[in-house]
Amino acid sequence: MKPKIVIGNWKMNKNFDEAEDLISEIEEKLADYNFETEIVLCPPLVYAELVTDHANEEGSQFYAGVQNVSEYENGAYTGEVSAEMLAGMDVSFCIVGHSERRKYFGETNEIVLKKMLRLLANDIVPVMCCGESLDERKSGKHFEIVQKQLEESVYKLTPEQMERVIIAYEPIWAIGTGETATPAQAQEMLAFIRSLIEKKFGTEMAVNTYILYGGSCNAKNALELFSQQDVDGGLIGGASLKADDFFKIIEAGETVIKEN
Ligand code: 13P
């Protein structure tokens, strides 16, 4: 079993002082350990330099990530930040296609693909989110929806590009609601996603691709979720805003690895 990846998506939370405090608290908790689990912090973009400074310190145990990037290369796009700029700041990971960006900012599969290509061209790992709404699940369309999201994004990548992509399955009905997918539901969908990658890119790619679960994953349920065969880690929202909870989720990843 490969080491787990735990990614904290802070969304639009924390003022500057709170952001500094949270990073320091996480560092303090990690200081006594040498975890195999890969840890990524994705604070708001404006704190990118803060998190990269810490991630670049000797002995740091986490990587710097952000939550968004422009689909454009560079130029007259007021307010946007390019992948090249992020790379210049040593950002290593970037979330794309989060359901909140799809819902509030019109991020389509086509835009998601463009953003991934920009990131890959700048050696930043895209964390590509997919997932269905409650209505789509209730009407039994969840597999179809997720398949379409993958077909219109990662399917268009070359194998060399796909090798560097992380997929995060986040059912919209589980995000911020406290209603987590059951471990069986998470496993079922992640196994399905892996089977799609296998069909398109082959077995080795399917085995090696990191597929994460996200949606009300917390300190209490992380161990059971991470114990599922196809769950390679978690994309954590609310619970990543508290150092204690986030640390427990990382510990859950470590426990599963040690037991296997
Ligand atoms: P919650 O963990 O708060 O449900 O958020 C999940 C998420 O959207 C992470 O990207």
Coordinates of C-alpha atoms and ligand atoms in Angstrom, one line a residue:
M1 CA 0.0 0.0 0.0
K2 CA 1.4 3.4 -0.9
P3 CA 1.7 6.2 1.7
K4 CA -1.5 8.3 2.1
I5 CA -1.8 11.9 1.1
V6 CA -3.7 14.3 3.3
I7 CA -4.5 17.7 1.9
G8 CA -6.0 20.6 3.9
N9 CA -8.3 22.9 1.9
W10 CA -8.8 26.0 4.1
K11 CA -11.2 27.5 1.6
M12 CA -11.8 31.2 2.3
N13 CA -11.0 31.1 6.0
K14 CA -8.5 32.6 8.5
N15 CA -7.2 36.1 8.7
F16 CA -3.4 36.6 8.4
D17 CA -2.6 36.1 12.1
E18 CA -4.8 33.0 12.3
A19 CA -3.2 31.6 9.2
E20 CA 0.3 32.1 10.7
D21 CA -0.9 30.5 14.0
L22 CA -2.4 27.5 12.3
I23 CA 0.7 26.7 10.3
S24 CA 2.9 27.0 13.5
E25 CA 0.5 24.8 15.4
I26 CA 0.6 22.1 12.7
E27 CA 4.4 22.4 12.6
E28 CA 4.6 21.9 16.4
K29 CA 2.5 18.8 16.3
L30 CA 4.4 17.3 13.4
A31 CA 7.8 18.1 14.9
D32 CA 8.2 14.9 17.0
Y33 CA 7.3 12.6 14.1
N34 CA 8.6 11.6 10.8
F35 CA 5.5 10.6 9.0
E36 CA 5.3 8.8 5.7
T37 CA 2.0 10.4 4.9
E38 CA 2.4 13.3 2.5
I39 CA 0.8 16.5 3.9
V40 CA -0.3 19.5 1.8
L41 CA -1.6 22.8 3.1
C42 CA -3.8 24.8 0.7
P43 CA -4.5 28.1 2.3
P44 CA -6.1 31.0 0.4
L45 CA -3.9 32.2 -2.4
V46 CA -2.9 35.4 -0.7
Y47 CA -1.1 33.3 1.9
A48 CA 0.9 31.3 -0.7
E49 CA 4.2 32.9 0.2
L50 CA 3.6 32.3 3.9
V51 CA 3.0 28.6 3.4
T52 CA 5.8 28.2 0.8
D53 CA 8.2 29.9 3.3
H54 CA 7.4 27.3 5.9
A55 CA 7.3 24.4 3.5
N56 CA 10.8 25.3 2.3
E57 CA 12.3 25.3 5.8
E58 CA 14.7 22.5 6.4
G59 CA 12.9 19.5 7.9
S60 CA 9.4 20.8 7.0
Q61 CA 6.9 17.9 6.7
F62 CA 4.4 19.5 4.4
Y63 CA 4.1 20.9 0.9
A64 CA 2.6 24.2 -0.2
G65 CA -0.6 24.1 -2.2
V66 CA -3.2 26.6 -3.3
Q67 CA -6.9 26.4 -4.2
N68 CA -7.0 28.0 -7.7
V69 CA -5.1 29.1 -10.7
S70 CA -5.9 31.0 -13.9
E71 CA -6.7 29.0 -17.0
Y72 CA -4.6 31.5 -19.0
E73 CA -0.9 31.6 -19.4
N74 CA -0.2 35.3 -18.7
G75 CA -1.4 38.7 -19.8
A76 CA -4.3 41.1 -19.4
Y77 CA -6.5 39.1 -17.0
T78 CA -7.1 41.4 -14.1
G79 CA -7.2 39.7 -10.8
E80 CA -5.9 36.4 -12.0
V81 CA -2.8 34.4 -10.9
S82 CA -0.9 32.2 -13.4
A83 CA 0.6 28.8 -12.9
E84 CA 4.0 30.3 -13.7
M85 CA 3.6 32.8 -10.9
L86 CA 2.7 30.0 -8.5
A87 CA 5.7 27.9 -9.6
G88 CA 7.9 30.9 -9.0
M89 CA 6.7 30.9 -5.4
D90 CA 7.4 27.2 -5.0
V91 CA 3.8 26.1 -4.8
S92 CA 3.8 22.4 -5.4
F93 CA 0.0 21.5 -5.6
C94 CA -3.1 23.2 -6.8
I95 CA -6.8 22.2 -6.4
V96 CA -8.8 22.4 -9.6
G97 CA -12.5 21.8 -10.3
H98 CA -13.7 22.0 -6.7
S99 CA -17.5 21.8 -6.7
E100 CA -17.6 25.3 -5.0
R101 CA -15.7 26.7 -8.0
R102 CA -17.9 24.8 -10.4
K103 CA -21.0 26.2 -8.7
Y104 CA -20.1 29.8 -7.9
F105 CA -17.5 30.6 -10.5
G106 CA -18.7 28.6 -13.6
E107 CA -15.7 26.3 -13.7
T108 CA -16.6 23.8 -16.4
N109 CA -14.7 20.5 -17.3
E110 CA -13.2 22.4 -20.2
I111 CA -11.8 25.1 -17.9
V112 CA -10.6 22.4 -15.4
L113 CA -8.7 20.8 -18.3
K114 CA -7.1 24.1 -19.3
K115 CA -6.0 24.8 -15.7
M116 CA -4.5 21.3 -15.3
L117 CA -2.5 21.8 -18.5
R118 CA -1.2 25.2 -17.2
L119 CA -0.2 23.6 -13.9
L120 CA 1.4 20.6 -15.5
A121 CA 3.5 22.8 -17.8
N122 CA 4.8 24.5 -14.6
D123 CA 5.5 21.3 -12.6
I124 CA 2.6 21.8 -10.2
V125 CA 0.5 18.8 -9.2
P126 CA -3.2 19.3 -10.0
V127 CA -5.6 18.0 -7.5
M128 CA -8.6 17.4 -9.7
C129 CA -12.0 17.3 -7.9
C130 CA -15.0 15.4 -9.1
G131 CA -18.3 14.4 -7.5
E132 CA -22.1 14.4 -7.9
S133 CA -24.9 16.4 -6.3
L134 CA -27.5 14.8 -4.0
D135 CA -30.1 14.8 -6.7
E136 CA -27.7 13.1 -9.1
R137 CA -27.0 10.4 -6.5
K138 CA -30.7 10.0 -5.6
S139 CA -31.5 9.4 -9.3
G140 CA -28.7 6.9 -9.6
K141 CA -26.6 9.0 -12.0
H142 CA -23.5 9.4 -9.8
F143 CA -21.3 7.0 -11.7
E144 CA -22.3 8.6 -15.0
I145 CA -21.7 12.2 -13.7
V146 CA -18.2 11.3 -12.4
Q147 CA -17.3 9.4 -15.6
K148 CA -18.3 12.5 -17.7
Q149 CA -16.2 14.8 -15.4
L150 CA -13.1 12.5 -16.0
E151 CA -13.8 12.0 -19.7
E152 CA -13.8 15.7 -20.3
S153 CA -10.7 16.5 -18.2
V154 CA -8.1 13.9 -17.3
Y155 CA -9.0 11.6 -20.2
K156 CA -7.6 14.3 -22.5
L157 CA -4.1 14.2 -20.9
T158 CA -1.2 12.2 -22.1
P159 CA 0.1 9.4 -19.9
E160 CA 3.1 11.5 -19.0
Q161 CA 0.7 14.2 -17.8
M162 CA -1.7 11.9 -16.1
E163 CA 1.1 10.4 -14.0
R164 CA 1.3 13.7 -12.1
V165 CA -2.4 14.2 -11.4
I166 CA -4.2 13.5 -8.1
I167 CA -8.0 12.9 -8.2
A168 CA -10.2 13.8 -5.3
Y169 CA -13.8 12.4 -5.2
E170 CA -15.9 14.8 -3.2
P171 CA -19.7 14.1 -3.3
I172 CA -21.3 17.5 -3.1
W173 CA -23.9 16.3 -0.6
A174 CA -21.1 15.5 1.8
I175 CA -19.1 18.8 1.7
G176 CA -19.5 20.9 4.8
T177 CA -22.7 19.1 5.7
G178 CA -21.4 16.7 8.4
E179 CA -22.9 13.9 6.2
T180 CA -19.9 11.8 5.2
A181 CA -20.2 9.2 2.5
T182 CA -20.1 5.8 4.2
P183 CA -16.8 4.0 3.8
A184 CA -18.5 1.6 1.4
Q185 CA -19.9 4.4 -0.7
A186 CA -16.4 6.1 -0.9
Q187 CA -14.8 2.8 -1.7
E188 CA -17.3 2.0 -4.4
M189 CA -16.8 5.3 -6.2
L190 CA -13.0 5.3 -5.8
A191 CA -12.8 1.8 -7.2
F192 CA -15.0 2.9 -10.1
I193 CA -12.7 5.9 -10.8
R194 CA -9.7 3.6 -10.6
S195 CA -11.3 1.2 -13.1
L196 CA -11.9 4.2 -15.5
I197 CA -8.2 5.1 -15.3
E198 CA -7.3 1.5 -15.9
K199 CA -9.5 1.4 -19.1
K200 CA -8.0 4.6 -20.4
F201 CA -4.4 4.5 -19.2
G202 CA -3.7 0.9 -18.2
T203 CA -3.2 -1.0 -15.0
E204 CA 0.0 0.5 -13.8
M205 CA -1.4 4.0 -14.0
A206 CA -4.5 2.9 -12.2
V207 CA -2.5 1.4 -9.4
N208 CA -0.2 4.4 -9.1
T209 CA -2.7 7.2 -9.3
Y210 CA -3.6 8.8 -6.0
I211 CA -7.4 9.0 -5.5
L212 CA -8.6 10.8 -2.4
Y213 CA -11.9 11.1 -0.7
G214 CA -13.3 14.5 0.5
G215 CA -16.5 15.5 2.2
S216 CA -16.9 15.8 6.0
C217 CA -13.8 13.7 6.6
N218 CA -12.8 14.3 10.2
A219 CA -10.7 13.1 13.1
K220 CA -13.4 10.5 14.0
N221 CA -14.1 8.9 10.6
A222 CA -10.7 9.2 8.8
L223 CA -9.4 5.9 10.0
E224 CA -12.3 3.9 8.6
L225 CA -12.3 5.9 5.3
F226 CA -8.6 5.6 4.8
S227 CA -8.8 1.8 5.6
Q228 CA -10.7 1.2 2.4
Q229 CA -8.7 -0.3 -0.3
D230 CA -9.0 2.4 -2.9
V231 CA -8.9 5.4 -0.6
D232 CA -5.4 6.9 -0.9
G233 CA -6.0 9.7 1.5
G234 CA -8.3 12.7 2.0
L235 CA -9.1 16.3 0.9
I236 CA -10.1 17.9 4.1
G237 CA -12.1 21.1 4.5
G238 CA -13.5 22.1 7.9
A239 CA -11.3 19.7 9.9
S240 CA -8.1 21.1 8.4
L241 CA -8.8 24.4 10.1
K242 CA -8.0 23.0 13.5
A243 CA -4.5 21.7 14.1
D244 CA -5.6 19.0 16.5
D245 CA -8.2 17.5 14.1
F246 CA -5.9 17.8 11.1
F247 CA -3.1 16.1 13.0
K248 CA -5.5 13.2 14.0
I249 CA -6.4 12.7 10.3
I250 CA -2.7 12.5 9.4
E251 CA -2.2 10.0 12.2
A252 CA -5.1 7.9 10.8
G253 CA -3.2 7.8 7.5
E254 CA -0.1 6.7 9.3
T255 CA -1.9 4.0 11.2
V256 CA -3.4 2.5 8.1
I257 CA 0.0 2.4 6.4
K258 CA 1.7 0.8 9.4
E259 CA -1.0 -1.9 9.7
N260 CA -0.6 -2.9 6.0
Ligands
13P1 P1 -15.4 19.5 4.4 O1 -14.4 18.6 4.9 O2 -15.6 20.8 5.2 O3 -16.7 18.8 4.2 O4 -15.0 20.0 2.9 C1 -14.5 19.1 2.0 C2 -14.0 19.8 0.9 O5 -14.7 20.5 0.1 C3 -12.5 19.8 0.7 O6 -12.1 20.3 -0.5

